[in-house]
Every structure is written in structure tokens, then in C-alpha cells.
Amino acid sequence: METAMGGGTKAGKMKTAAEKQPSSMACIKFWVVVISIMLLILWVCAMQLATLDGKIMVPKSAFFSPYSFPPQRVYKSNGYLIISTNGGLNQKRLGVLPRIQKRGVLLFAQTDARLANNGLPEELQRLRCRVNYKALGFTRLIEETGRKIVDVLREKGPFLALHLRYEKDVLAFTGCKKGLTKEEAAEVKQMRYSHDGWTHKPIDWKKKQERGSCPLTPEDTALVLQALGIDNTTTIYIAAGEIYNKERRLADLAAAYPNLASKQTILRPEELEPFMEHADQMAALDYIVAIESDVFVPTFVGNMDKAVEGHRRYLGFKTTISLDRKLLFGLIDQYKNGTLLWDEFSLLVKKIHEDRRGKPAKRRENPDHPRQEDNFYSNPYECLPPFASTFN
Ligand SMILES: *[C@@H]1O[C@H](CO)[C@@H](O)[C@H](O)[C@H]1NC(C)=O
Ligand SMILES: *[C@@H]1O[C@H](CO)[C@@H](O)[C@H](O)[C@H]1NC(C)=O
């Protein structure tokens, strides 16, 4: 009541003041004040709502310094991780402890966001490493089955895990058509158009390919592995889903590397059966093999590739070859049309990958184009020598 009265008085005063001034100016001032008050009320309401449904969590301090943390709070420890939050999240905090006590696990959603790549305190990044590489694991059946694949591969000698992104959905999503027959291209296109979230516009895939935004074809992958000097007795474990029209498309790779393997060729059908209906569990098996392999080579970019790369760095900078698809597409063209001889081609392929083997390096930052910077989980250098300091 009082607020409403006060507001009325104010408006009244404003009106009085307005009468003494040129009317258009007064009018503008009046509306500026009214609109400002309305915006303020809307903002307050929005913040209240956001706090209630938890969709936006803006700590107050974020407006002043994006990376400052609230002062440490002293709680009596009951043996669990205590999460310090502030600014309207009290309800959440009250809800967290009982849940972690009941379930023993806490999921921090969105901690792999781009905002968490750089500029965080070192101890926080190291905590993330301990969570990612020490605390988290797969269920027992997945771990055991993954280990079984690794054991079989190990018996035969060194092996390379190839994340060959050449599944039908990858082709449909990217629109990349190199090496597809007309019928295959039509089938893949139809898949794209039947997905609501994927683009329904024509894709200039040749341009995409020039930019390095297409996955390597299995044929080109065979060439590149040979050019890199991967011995033809090496077992190549194909860590991937179902390769699109694999009989035809894997022929070159199988000719160059007779020891091709996959979870389907190593496990008995009944061993693989529990995972068949769960793409994420099938991928988890490949993840385990990819971590353990002597060399890991992804043919496209994806979250799994980045996660594997980071994990392998953590395990002692195990070799991960990040293919430079942009340069490779050009070189492969030149080799195929006779502009480059094999030895020149091979030399160039080796040269451009000398610095792309997952060795110690600072994470690439790019504040102007955050999408292009390296993710923390592909290179958690704060946790790794020679950058890691004493705390661990
Ligand atoms: C593997 O390489 C050796 C020589 O390096 C060659 O003699 C042999 O034919 C190759 N095998 C295949 C399957 O290409
Ligand atoms: C070979 O391919 C490269 C790269 O696409 C191209 O620039 C060049 O003109 C081609 N040369 C011939 C002889 O076709």
C-alpha cells in the first residue's frame, strides 16, 4: 500500500515538474523513468523465477569479476564434499547434502562448458582431473569387457585404435559425400532431411572438405596411416559404430592393414549382447580400448576424441595423432592426381603431424573465437608435467 502511495506521489511530482518544462522533453523524461522502473521490476521478477526453477544461476559476484569465488565458508564436515555456492542458491545447497548422502554421487552439470576451459584456479582444474581420471569409472561389466578386448589385442602385439567416424549418421549430419555412390548419397541425404534438428538446406560439402570439416574417408585414412609410417603388421582396432557400407568402404584399409579388429570381431556375440542396444555403452567399450592403445587416431572431431586425447595425456602423454584434415585433403588430392609422388606425400604427412601427437603443450586459447580454442578435457595441462606445480 505504502509503495503504491509513494509511487503515486512521485508520479504526481513528476507531473508538476513536467508542466514547468517544454512538454516534449518532459514527456521523454517521464517515459524514461517509467520504462526504467518497469525494466527493474521485470528483472527482479526474472531473477526470482530463475532462482526458483534453477535454470539460470548467476552468482552476484559474476557481475564484477567472472572468476572470483565466494569466501570460504566454515561448515562442520560430515565426510562429504561440500559445495560452496552463493546468491540465491540456498535452496539448492540445502538440497544437495541430503542427496549426496543418500546416493553417494554428485553430478555437476555443465562443468565441461567452454567457460570452464581457462582462467579457473589451478586447484579447481586439478580437482577436475582427479574426478575425470581417478574417481569416475564405468560399471563393472563394461570395465571387464573392455579389458577383455584390450587383453586379446595385447597378445597380438602393438595396436592402434582408429576412431573411424564413418557411420551413416555422421555422413548424414555433415553432408560430406566423398566416395559415396549416387544411391548412397541419396540415402544419406534422406536421413538428414528426416531429422528435425539437422539442416535441410543443400550443403556445399566440397567447401566443407577444404576447410577440414569432413571426416576422412576409410580409403583416405588407409593412405594417411601408411604415409605416417604405421607398420602394416600393426593391429588396427576400429573404435566406431557401424561403418557405412563397410564391406566396400573398408576394402582399402583391410588390404593395407590385414590385422583389422573391432569389438564385434574380438568378442563372442553373447559377450557383446548386453551392450548392443546401448550406443553409449558400446562407445564406452571403445573408449577403454582407445585409452589403452599404443596409438590413437581419430578421423574427425568429437567429444569422445577430445576426452580420449586428454585422458591419454594424463596417462603419460600416450601418442594421439590429431590429423590435420584441412591440409590432408589437399595433399591427398595432389598425390592421387600425380602432382606428389609417394615419398614426397609421405614426408609431408609426417612433417605436418610432428607437433600433433599429444605431447606436453599449453592449451590453445582464443578469446575472440572461443569455439576454436582447445577444451580443458582435451589438454588438462594444469595437471600434467612440466606445467603442473606442487599441488596434486
Ligand atoms: C607389408 O610390408 C612389407 C614390407 O614393408 C611388404 O613386403 C608386405 O607385402 C606388406 N604387406 C601388405 C599386406 O601390404
Ligand atoms: C592436382 O590436385 C591439386 C589439389 O586439388 C590441384 O591444385 C592441381 O591443380 C591438380 N593437378 C592436376 C595435374 O590435376
CSV table of C-alpha atoms and ligand atoms in Angstrom, one decimal:
chain,number,residue,atom,x,y,z
A,1,MET,CA,0.0,0.0,0.0
A,2,GLU,CA,2.7,2.4,1.0
A,3,THR,CA,4.7,1.7,-2.0
A,4,ALA,CA,1.8,2.3,-4.3
A,5,MET,CA,1.1,5.6,-2.5
A,6,GLY,CA,4.7,6.6,-2.8
A,7,GLY,CA,4.7,5.8,-6.4
A,8,GLY,CA,1.6,7.9,-6.9
A,9,THR,CA,3.2,10.8,-5.1
A,10,LYS,CA,6.3,10.5,-7.2
A,11,ALA,CA,4.3,10.5,-10.4
A,12,GLY,CA,2.4,13.5,-9.2
A,13,LYS,CA,5.6,15.4,-8.5
A,14,MET,CA,6.9,14.4,-11.9
A,15,LYS,CA,3.8,15.7,-13.5
A,16,THR,CA,4.1,19.0,-11.7
A,17,ALA,CA,7.7,19.3,-12.7
A,18,ALA,CA,6.8,18.4,-16.2
A,19,GLU,CA,4.4,21.3,-16.5
A,20,LYS,CA,7.2,23.7,-16.0
A,21,GLN,CA,9.3,22.3,-18.8
A,22,PRO,CA,8.9,22.2,-22.6
A,23,SER,CA,6.4,19.4,-22.9
A,24,SER,CA,8.2,17.0,-25.4
A,25,MET,CA,11.3,16.9,-23.2
A,26,ALA,CA,9.3,16.3,-20.0
A,27,CYS,CA,7.3,13.6,-21.8
A,28,ILE,CA,10.5,11.8,-22.8
A,29,LYS,CA,11.9,12.0,-19.2
A,30,PHE,CA,8.7,10.7,-17.8
A,31,TRP,CA,8.7,7.7,-20.0
A,32,VAL,CA,12.4,7.0,-19.5
A,33,VAL,CA,11.7,6.9,-15.7
A,34,VAL,CA,8.6,4.7,-16.2
A,35,ILE,CA,10.3,2.3,-18.5
A,36,SER,CA,13.4,2.0,-16.3
A,37,ILE,CA,11.2,1.2,-13.3
A,38,MET,CA,9.3,-1.4,-15.3
A,39,LEU,CA,12.6,-3.0,-16.5
A,40,LEU,CA,13.9,-3.1,-13.0
A,41,ILE,CA,10.7,-4.8,-11.8
A,42,LEU,CA,10.8,-7.3,-14.6
A,43,TRP,CA,14.5,-8.0,-13.9
A,44,VAL,CA,13.8,-8.6,-10.3
A,45,CYS,CA,10.9,-11.0,-11.2
A,46,ALA,CA,13.0,-12.8,-13.7
A,47,MET,CA,15.8,-13.3,-11.2
A,48,GLN,CA,13.4,-14.6,-8.6
A,49,LEU,CA,11.9,-17.0,-11.2
A,50,ALA,CA,15.3,-18.1,-12.4
A,51,THR,CA,16.4,-18.9,-8.8
A,52,LEU,CA,13.2,-20.9,-8.3
A,53,ASP,CA,13.5,-23.1,-11.3
A,54,GLY,CA,17.3,-23.2,-11.3
A,55,LYS,CA,17.7,-22.5,-15.0
A,56,ILE,CA,20.0,-19.5,-14.6
A,57,MET,CA,22.5,-19.5,-11.9
A,58,VAL,CA,24.2,-16.1,-11.7
A,59,PRO,CA,26.3,-15.6,-8.7
A,60,LYS,CA,26.1,-12.0,-7.6
A,61,SER,CA,29.9,-11.6,-7.9
A,62,ALA,CA,29.8,-12.6,-11.6
A,63,PHE,CA,28.8,-9.1,-12.5
A,64,PHE,CA,32.1,-7.7,-11.1
A,65,SER,CA,34.6,-10.4,-11.6
A,66,PRO,CA,33.7,-13.5,-13.6
A,67,TYR,CA,36.3,-15.7,-11.9
A,68,SER,CA,36.2,-14.6,-8.2
A,69,PHE,CA,34.9,-17.2,-5.8
A,70,PRO,CA,32.9,-16.6,-2.7
A,71,PRO,CA,34.8,-16.6,0.6
A,72,GLN,CA,35.4,-19.9,2.2
A,73,ARG,CA,32.6,-21.0,4.5
A,74,VAL,CA,33.3,-23.0,7.6
A,75,TYR,CA,31.0,-26.0,7.9
A,76,LYS,CA,31.3,-29.0,10.1
A,77,SER,CA,32.4,-31.7,7.8
A,78,ASN,CA,30.5,-34.9,7.7
A,79,GLY,CA,32.9,-36.6,5.3
A,80,TYR,CA,31.4,-35.5,2.0
A,81,LEU,CA,32.4,-32.9,-0.5
A,82,ILE,CA,30.9,-29.6,0.5
A,83,ILE,CA,29.8,-27.3,-2.3
A,84,SER,CA,30.0,-23.6,-1.7
A,85,THR,CA,27.5,-21.6,-3.7
A,86,ASN,CA,26.0,-18.2,-3.2
A,87,GLY,CA,23.5,-15.7,-4.4
A,88,GLY,CA,20.0,-17.3,-4.4
A,89,LEU,CA,21.1,-20.8,-4.4
A,90,ASN,CA,20.5,-21.5,-0.8
A,91,GLN,CA,17.6,-23.8,-1.6
A,92,LYS,CA,19.8,-25.8,-3.9
A,93,ARG,CA,22.5,-26.1,-1.3
A,94,LEU,CA,20.1,-27.3,1.3
A,95,GLY,CA,19.0,-29.9,-1.2
A,96,VAL,CA,22.5,-31.1,-2.2
A,97,LEU,CA,23.9,-32.5,1.0
A,98,PRO,CA,20.9,-34.9,1.8
A,99,ARG,CA,21.1,-36.1,-1.8
A,100,ILE,CA,24.8,-36.8,-1.9
A,101,GLN,CA,24.5,-38.5,1.5
A,102,LYS,CA,21.7,-40.7,0.1
A,103,ARG,CA,23.3,-41.5,-3.3
A,104,GLY,CA,27.0,-41.0,-2.8
A,105,VAL,CA,27.4,-39.4,-6.2
A,106,LEU,CA,27.0,-35.8,-7.3
A,107,LEU,CA,26.8,-34.8,-11.0
A,108,PHE,CA,27.9,-31.3,-11.7
A,109,ALA,CA,26.0,-30.4,-14.9
A,110,GLN,CA,27.7,-28.2,-17.5
A,111,THR,CA,31.2,-28.3,-15.9
A,112,ASP,CA,32.6,-29.0,-19.4
A,113,ALA,CA,31.3,-25.7,-20.8
A,114,ARG,CA,33.7,-23.5,-22.7
A,115,LEU,CA,33.6,-21.0,-19.8
A,116,ALA,CA,35.4,-23.6,-17.7
A,117,ASN,CA,38.3,-24.0,-20.1
A,118,ASN,CA,40.6,-21.2,-19.0
A,119,GLY,CA,41.0,-18.7,-16.2
A,120,LEU,CA,40.0,-21.0,-13.3
A,121,PRO,CA,42.2,-21.5,-10.3
A,122,GLU,CA,44.7,-24.3,-10.7
A,123,GLU,CA,43.4,-26.3,-7.7
A,124,LEU,CA,40.0,-26.4,-9.3
A,125,GLN,CA,41.3,-27.7,-12.6
A,126,ARG,CA,43.3,-30.4,-10.7
A,127,LEU,CA,40.2,-31.4,-8.9
A,128,ARG,CA,38.5,-31.9,-12.2
A,129,CYS,CA,41.4,-34.1,-13.3
A,130,ARG,CA,41.0,-36.2,-10.2
A,131,VAL,CA,37.3,-36.5,-10.8
A,132,ASN,CA,37.7,-37.3,-14.6
A,133,TYR,CA,40.6,-39.7,-14.4
A,134,LYS,CA,40.6,-41.2,-10.9
A,135,ALA,CA,37.1,-41.0,-9.4
A,136,LEU,CA,35.0,-41.7,-12.5
A,137,GLY,CA,34.7,-45.2,-13.9
A,138,PHE,CA,32.4,-47.4,-15.9
A,139,THR,CA,30.3,-50.1,-14.4
A,140,ARG,CA,32.0,-53.4,-13.7
A,141,LEU,CA,30.6,-55.3,-16.7
A,142,ILE,CA,31.8,-52.5,-19.1
A,143,GLU,CA,35.2,-52.3,-17.4
A,144,GLU,CA,35.7,-56.1,-17.6
A,145,THR,CA,34.5,-56.5,-21.1
A,146,GLY,CA,36.7,-53.5,-22.3
A,147,ARG,CA,39.6,-55.1,-20.5
A,148,LYS,CA,39.0,-58.4,-22.2
A,149,ILE,CA,39.2,-56.7,-25.7
A,150,VAL,CA,42.4,-55.0,-24.6
A,151,ASP,CA,43.9,-58.3,-23.4
A,152,VAL,CA,43.2,-60.0,-26.7
A,153,LEU,CA,44.7,-57.2,-28.7
A,154,ARG,CA,47.8,-57.0,-26.5
A,155,GLU,CA,48.5,-60.7,-27.1
A,156,LYS,CA,49.0,-59.9,-30.8
A,157,GLY,CA,51.4,-57.0,-30.2
A,158,PRO,CA,51.1,-53.3,-30.6
A,159,PHE,CA,47.8,-51.9,-31.7
A,160,LEU,CA,46.4,-48.6,-33.0
A,161,ALA,CA,42.9,-47.5,-32.1
A,162,LEU,CA,41.3,-45.8,-35.0
A,163,HIS,CA,38.2,-43.8,-34.3
A,164,LEU,CA,36.9,-44.0,-37.8
A,165,ARG,CA,33.9,-41.7,-37.9
A,166,TYR,CA,32.2,-43.1,-40.9
A,167,GLU,CA,28.8,-44.1,-39.7
A,168,LYS,CA,25.7,-43.3,-41.7
A,169,ASP,CA,24.5,-40.6,-39.2
A,170,VAL,CA,27.9,-38.8,-39.3
A,171,LEU,CA,27.6,-38.6,-43.1
A,172,ALA,CA,24.0,-37.5,-43.0
A,173,PHE,CA,24.7,-34.8,-40.4
A,174,THR,CA,27.8,-33.4,-42.1
A,175,GLY,CA,26.6,-33.8,-45.7
A,176,CYS,CA,30.1,-35.0,-46.7
A,177,LYS,CA,29.9,-37.2,-49.8
A,178,LYS,CA,33.4,-38.1,-50.9
A,179,GLY,CA,33.5,-41.7,-52.1
A,180,LEU,CA,29.7,-42.3,-51.9
A,181,THR,CA,27.8,-43.7,-54.9
A,182,LYS,CA,24.8,-41.8,-56.2
A,183,GLU,CA,22.4,-44.1,-54.4
A,184,GLU,CA,24.4,-43.9,-51.1
A,185,ALA,CA,24.4,-40.1,-51.4
A,186,ALA,CA,20.6,-40.1,-51.9
A,187,GLU,CA,20.1,-42.4,-48.9
A,188,VAL,CA,22.2,-40.4,-46.6
A,189,LYS,CA,20.6,-37.1,-47.7
A,190,GLN,CA,17.2,-38.6,-47.0
A,191,MET,CA,18.4,-39.4,-43.5
A,192,ARG,CA,19.4,-35.8,-43.0
A,193,TYR,CA,16.1,-34.5,-44.2
A,194,SER,CA,14.2,-36.8,-41.9
A,195,HIS,CA,15.9,-35.4,-38.8
A,196,ASP,CA,14.3,-32.3,-37.5
A,197,GLY,CA,17.4,-30.8,-35.8
A,198,TRP,CA,19.7,-31.2,-38.8
A,199,THR,CA,19.9,-28.7,-41.7
A,200,HIS,CA,17.5,-29.2,-44.6
A,201,LYS,CA,19.4,-26.9,-46.9
A,202,PRO,CA,21.8,-28.0,-49.5
A,203,ILE,CA,25.4,-28.4,-48.2
A,204,ASP,CA,28.4,-27.4,-50.2
A,205,TRP,CA,30.4,-30.3,-49.0
A,206,LYS,CA,33.4,-29.7,-51.2
A,207,LYS,CA,33.9,-26.4,-49.4
A,208,LYS,CA,33.4,-28.1,-46.1
A,209,GLN,CA,36.0,-30.6,-47.0
A,210,GLU,CA,38.5,-27.9,-48.0
A,211,ARG,CA,38.0,-26.3,-44.5
A,212,GLY,CA,38.7,-29.7,-42.9
A,213,SER,CA,35.2,-30.1,-41.7
A,214,CYS,CA,34.6,-33.5,-43.2
A,215,PRO,CA,35.6,-36.9,-41.7
A,216,LEU,CA,38.4,-38.7,-43.5
A,217,THR,CA,37.0,-41.5,-45.7
A,218,PRO,CA,38.2,-45.0,-44.9
A,219,GLU,CA,40.2,-45.1,-48.1
A,220,ASP,CA,42.0,-41.8,-47.4
A,221,THR,CA,42.6,-43.0,-43.8
A,222,ALA,CA,44.4,-46.0,-45.1
A,223,LEU,CA,46.6,-43.8,-47.2
A,224,VAL,CA,47.4,-41.5,-44.3
A,225,LEU,CA,48.3,-44.3,-41.9
A,226,GLN,CA,50.7,-45.7,-44.5
A,227,ALA,CA,52.1,-42.3,-45.1
A,228,LEU,CA,52.6,-41.8,-41.4
A,229,GLY,CA,54.7,-45.0,-41.5
A,230,ILE,CA,52.4,-47.2,-39.4
A,231,ASP,CA,53.7,-50.7,-39.9
A,232,ASN,CA,51.4,-53.0,-41.9
A,233,THR,CA,51.6,-55.7,-39.2
A,234,THR,CA,50.1,-53.4,-36.6
A,235,THR,CA,46.6,-54.4,-35.5
A,236,ILE,CA,44.2,-51.6,-36.3
A,237,TYR,CA,41.2,-51.6,-33.9
A,238,ILE,CA,38.3,-49.8,-35.4
A,239,ALA,CA,36.7,-48.0,-32.5
A,240,ALA,CA,33.4,-46.9,-34.0
A,241,GLY,CA,29.8,-47.7,-34.6
A,242,GLU,CA,28.7,-49.4,-37.8
A,243,ILE,CA,30.8,-48.2,-40.8
A,244,TYR,CA,28.5,-47.2,-43.6
A,245,ASN,CA,28.5,-49.9,-46.3
A,246,LYS,CA,31.6,-51.4,-44.6
A,247,GLU,CA,32.3,-54.3,-47.0
A,248,ARG,CA,33.0,-51.9,-49.8
A,249,ARG,CA,34.4,-49.0,-47.8
A,250,LEU,CA,36.9,-50.9,-45.6
A,251,ALA,CA,38.4,-52.9,-48.5
A,252,ASP,CA,41.4,-50.5,-49.0
A,253,LEU,CA,42.1,-50.3,-45.3
A,254,ALA,CA,41.9,-54.1,-44.9
A,255,ALA,CA,44.3,-54.5,-47.9
A,256,ALA,CA,46.8,-52.2,-46.4
A,257,TYR,CA,46.4,-53.5,-42.8
A,258,PRO,CA,45.4,-57.1,-42.8
A,259,ASN,CA,45.0,-57.2,-39.0
A,260,LEU,CA,41.8,-55.2,-38.6
A,261,ALA,CA,39.8,-55.7,-35.5
A,262,SER,CA,36.7,-54.4,-33.7
A,263,LYS,CA,34.7,-55.3,-30.7
A,264,GLN,CA,32.5,-57.4,-33.0
A,265,THR,CA,35.4,-59.5,-34.2
A,266,ILE,CA,37.0,-60.0,-30.8
A,267,LEU,CA,34.1,-60.7,-28.5
A,268,ARG,CA,31.6,-63.5,-28.8
A,269,PRO,CA,28.1,-62.4,-29.7
A,270,GLU,CA,26.8,-63.3,-26.2
A,271,GLU,CA,29.6,-61.2,-24.6
A,272,LEU,CA,28.6,-58.1,-26.7
A,273,GLU,CA,24.9,-58.7,-26.4
A,274,PRO,CA,24.3,-56.8,-23.1
A,275,PHE,CA,25.6,-53.6,-24.8
A,276,MET,CA,24.1,-53.9,-28.2
A,277,GLU,CA,21.0,-51.8,-27.6
A,278,HIS,CA,23.0,-49.0,-25.8
A,279,ALA,CA,25.1,-46.9,-28.2
A,280,ASP,CA,26.8,-45.2,-25.2
A,281,GLN,CA,27.8,-48.4,-23.6
A,282,MET,CA,29.2,-49.7,-27.0
A,283,ALA,CA,31.2,-46.4,-27.1
A,284,ALA,CA,32.4,-46.9,-23.6
A,285,LEU,CA,34.0,-50.2,-24.6
A,286,ASP,CA,35.8,-48.4,-27.5
A,287,TYR,CA,36.8,-45.7,-25.0
A,288,ILE,CA,38.6,-48.2,-22.8
A,289,VAL,CA,40.4,-49.7,-25.8
A,290,ALA,CA,41.2,-46.2,-27.1
A,291,ILE,CA,42.8,-45.3,-23.8
A,292,GLU,CA,44.9,-48.4,-23.7
A,293,SER,CA,46.1,-48.4,-27.3
A,294,ASP,CA,49.6,-47.7,-28.3
A,295,VAL,CA,48.5,-45.0,-30.8
A,296,PHE,CA,45.1,-43.3,-31.0
A,297,VAL,CA,44.0,-41.7,-34.3
A,298,PRO,CA,40.6,-40.0,-34.7
A,299,THR,CA,39.5,-39.3,-38.2
A,300,PHE,CA,37.1,-36.5,-37.2
A,301,VAL,CA,36.5,-34.2,-34.2
A,302,GLY,CA,34.1,-35.2,-31.5
A,303,ASN,CA,33.8,-35.1,-27.7
A,304,MET,CA,34.9,-38.7,-27.3
A,305,ASP,CA,38.1,-37.9,-29.3
A,306,LYS,CA,38.9,-34.9,-27.2
A,307,ALA,CA,38.2,-36.8,-23.9
A,308,VAL,CA,40.4,-39.7,-25.1
A,309,GLU,CA,43.2,-37.3,-26.1
A,310,GLY,CA,43.1,-35.6,-22.7
A,311,HIS,CA,43.0,-38.9,-20.8
A,312,ARG,CA,45.9,-40.2,-22.8
A,313,ARG,CA,48.0,-37.1,-22.0
A,314,TYR,CA,47.2,-37.7,-18.3
A,315,LEU,CA,48.4,-41.3,-18.6
A,316,GLY,CA,51.8,-40.2,-19.6
A,317,PHE,CA,51.4,-38.4,-23.0
A,318,LYS,CA,50.5,-41.6,-24.9
A,319,THR,CA,50.5,-40.8,-28.6
A,320,THR,CA,47.4,-39.3,-30.1
A,321,ILE,CA,47.7,-38.2,-33.7
A,322,SER,CA,45.4,-35.3,-34.4
A,323,LEU,CA,45.1,-35.4,-38.2
A,324,ASP,CA,45.2,-32.0,-39.9
A,325,ARG,CA,42.3,-32.7,-42.2
A,326,LYS,CA,42.5,-29.4,-43.9
A,327,LEU,CA,46.0,-29.9,-45.1
A,328,LEU,CA,45.5,-33.7,-45.7
A,329,PHE,CA,42.6,-33.2,-48.2
A,330,GLY,CA,44.8,-31.1,-50.4
A,331,LEU,CA,47.8,-33.4,-50.1
A,332,ILE,CA,45.7,-36.5,-50.9
A,333,ASP,CA,44.3,-34.8,-54.0
A,334,GLN,CA,47.8,-34.0,-55.1
A,335,TYR,CA,49.0,-37.5,-54.5
A,336,LYS,CA,46.1,-39.0,-56.3
A,337,ASN,CA,46.4,-36.8,-59.4
A,338,GLY,CA,50.2,-37.4,-59.6
A,339,THR,CA,51.3,-34.0,-58.5
A,340,LEU,CA,53.0,-35.5,-55.5
A,341,LEU,CA,55.0,-38.8,-55.5
A,342,TRP,CA,54.5,-41.2,-52.6
A,343,ASP,CA,57.8,-40.4,-50.9
A,344,GLU,CA,57.0,-36.6,-51.0
A,345,PHE,CA,53.5,-37.2,-49.9
A,346,SER,CA,54.6,-39.4,-47.0
A,347,LEU,CA,57.3,-36.9,-46.0
A,348,LEU,CA,54.8,-34.0,-45.9
A,349,VAL,CA,52.2,-36.0,-44.0
A,350,LYS,CA,54.8,-36.9,-41.4
A,351,LYS,CA,56.0,-33.4,-41.2
A,352,ILE,CA,52.6,-31.7,-40.6
A,353,HIS,CA,51.9,-34.2,-37.8
A,354,GLU,CA,55.2,-33.8,-35.9
A,355,ASP,CA,53.6,-31.4,-33.5
A,356,ARG,CA,50.2,-33.1,-33.3
A,357,ARG,CA,51.0,-36.1,-31.2
A,358,GLY,CA,49.5,-35.2,-27.9
A,359,LYS,CA,52.8,-34.1,-26.3
A,360,PRO,CA,53.1,-31.5,-23.5
A,361,ALA,CA,51.8,-28.2,-24.6
A,362,LYS,CA,49.8,-25.3,-23.2
A,363,ARG,CA,46.2,-25.3,-24.1
A,364,ARG,CA,45.3,-23.1,-27.1
A,365,GLU,CA,43.3,-20.1,-26.0
A,366,ASN,CA,41.3,-18.0,-28.4
A,367,PRO,CA,39.2,-15.4,-26.5
A,368,ASP,CA,37.9,-13.9,-29.8
A,369,HIS,CA,36.7,-17.3,-31.1
A,370,PRO,CA,36.1,-19.5,-28.0
A,371,ARG,CA,34.7,-22.2,-30.2
A,372,GLN,CA,38.1,-22.7,-31.7
A,373,GLU,CA,40.0,-23.0,-28.5
A,374,ASP,CA,41.1,-26.3,-27.0
A,375,ASN,CA,38.9,-27.8,-24.4
A,376,PHE,CA,40.2,-28.4,-20.9
A,377,TYR,CA,39.4,-32.1,-21.2
A,378,SER,CA,41.4,-32.5,-24.3
A,379,ASN,CA,44.5,-30.9,-22.7
A,380,PRO,CA,44.3,-30.6,-18.9
A,381,TYR,CA,47.8,-29.2,-18.8
A,382,GLU,CA,47.4,-27.8,-15.3
A,383,CYS,CA,47.5,-31.4,-14.0
A,384,LEU,CA,50.4,-32.5,-16.2
A,385,PRO,CA,54.2,-32.2,-16.2
A,386,PRO,CA,56.0,-29.9,-17.0
A,387,PHE,CA,53.3,-27.4,-16.2
A,388,ALA,CA,51.9,-29.0,-13.0
A,389,SER,CA,53.3,-27.5,-9.8
A,390,THR,CA,53.3,-29.0,-6.3
A,391,PHE,CA,49.7,-29.4,-5.5
A,392,ASN,CA,48.2,-32.7,-6.7
B,1,LIG,C1,53.8,-55.2,-45.6
B,1,LIG,O1,55.0,-54.5,-45.8
B,1,LIG,C2,56.0,-55.4,-46.3
B,1,LIG,C3,57.3,-54.5,-46.5
B,1,LIG,O2,57.4,-53.4,-45.7
B,1,LIG,C4,55.6,-55.9,-47.6
B,1,LIG,O3,56.6,-56.8,-48.1
B,1,LIG,C5,54.3,-56.7,-47.5
B,1,LIG,O4,53.8,-57.1,-48.7
B,1,LIG,C6,53.3,-55.7,-46.8
B,1,LIG,N1,52.0,-56.5,-46.6
B,1,LIG,C7,50.9,-56.0,-47.0
B,1,LIG,C8,49.7,-56.8,-46.7
B,1,LIG,O5,50.8,-54.9,-47.6
B,2,LIG,C1,46.0,-31.9,-58.5
B,2,LIG,O1,45.3,-31.5,-57.3
B,2,LIG,C2,45.6,-30.3,-56.8
B,2,LIG,C3,44.8,-30.1,-55.5
B,2,LIG,O2,43.5,-30.4,-55.7
B,2,LIG,C4,45.3,-29.2,-57.8
B,2,LIG,O3,45.6,-27.9,-57.2
B,2,LIG,C5,46.1,-29.4,-59.0
B,2,LIG,O4,45.8,-28.5,-60.0
B,2,LIG,C6,45.9,-30.8,-59.6
B,2,LIG,N1,46.8,-31.1,-60.7
B,2,LIG,C7,46.4,-31.8,-61.7
B,2,LIG,C8,47.5,-32.0,-62.7
B,2,LIG,O5,45.3,-32.2,-61.9
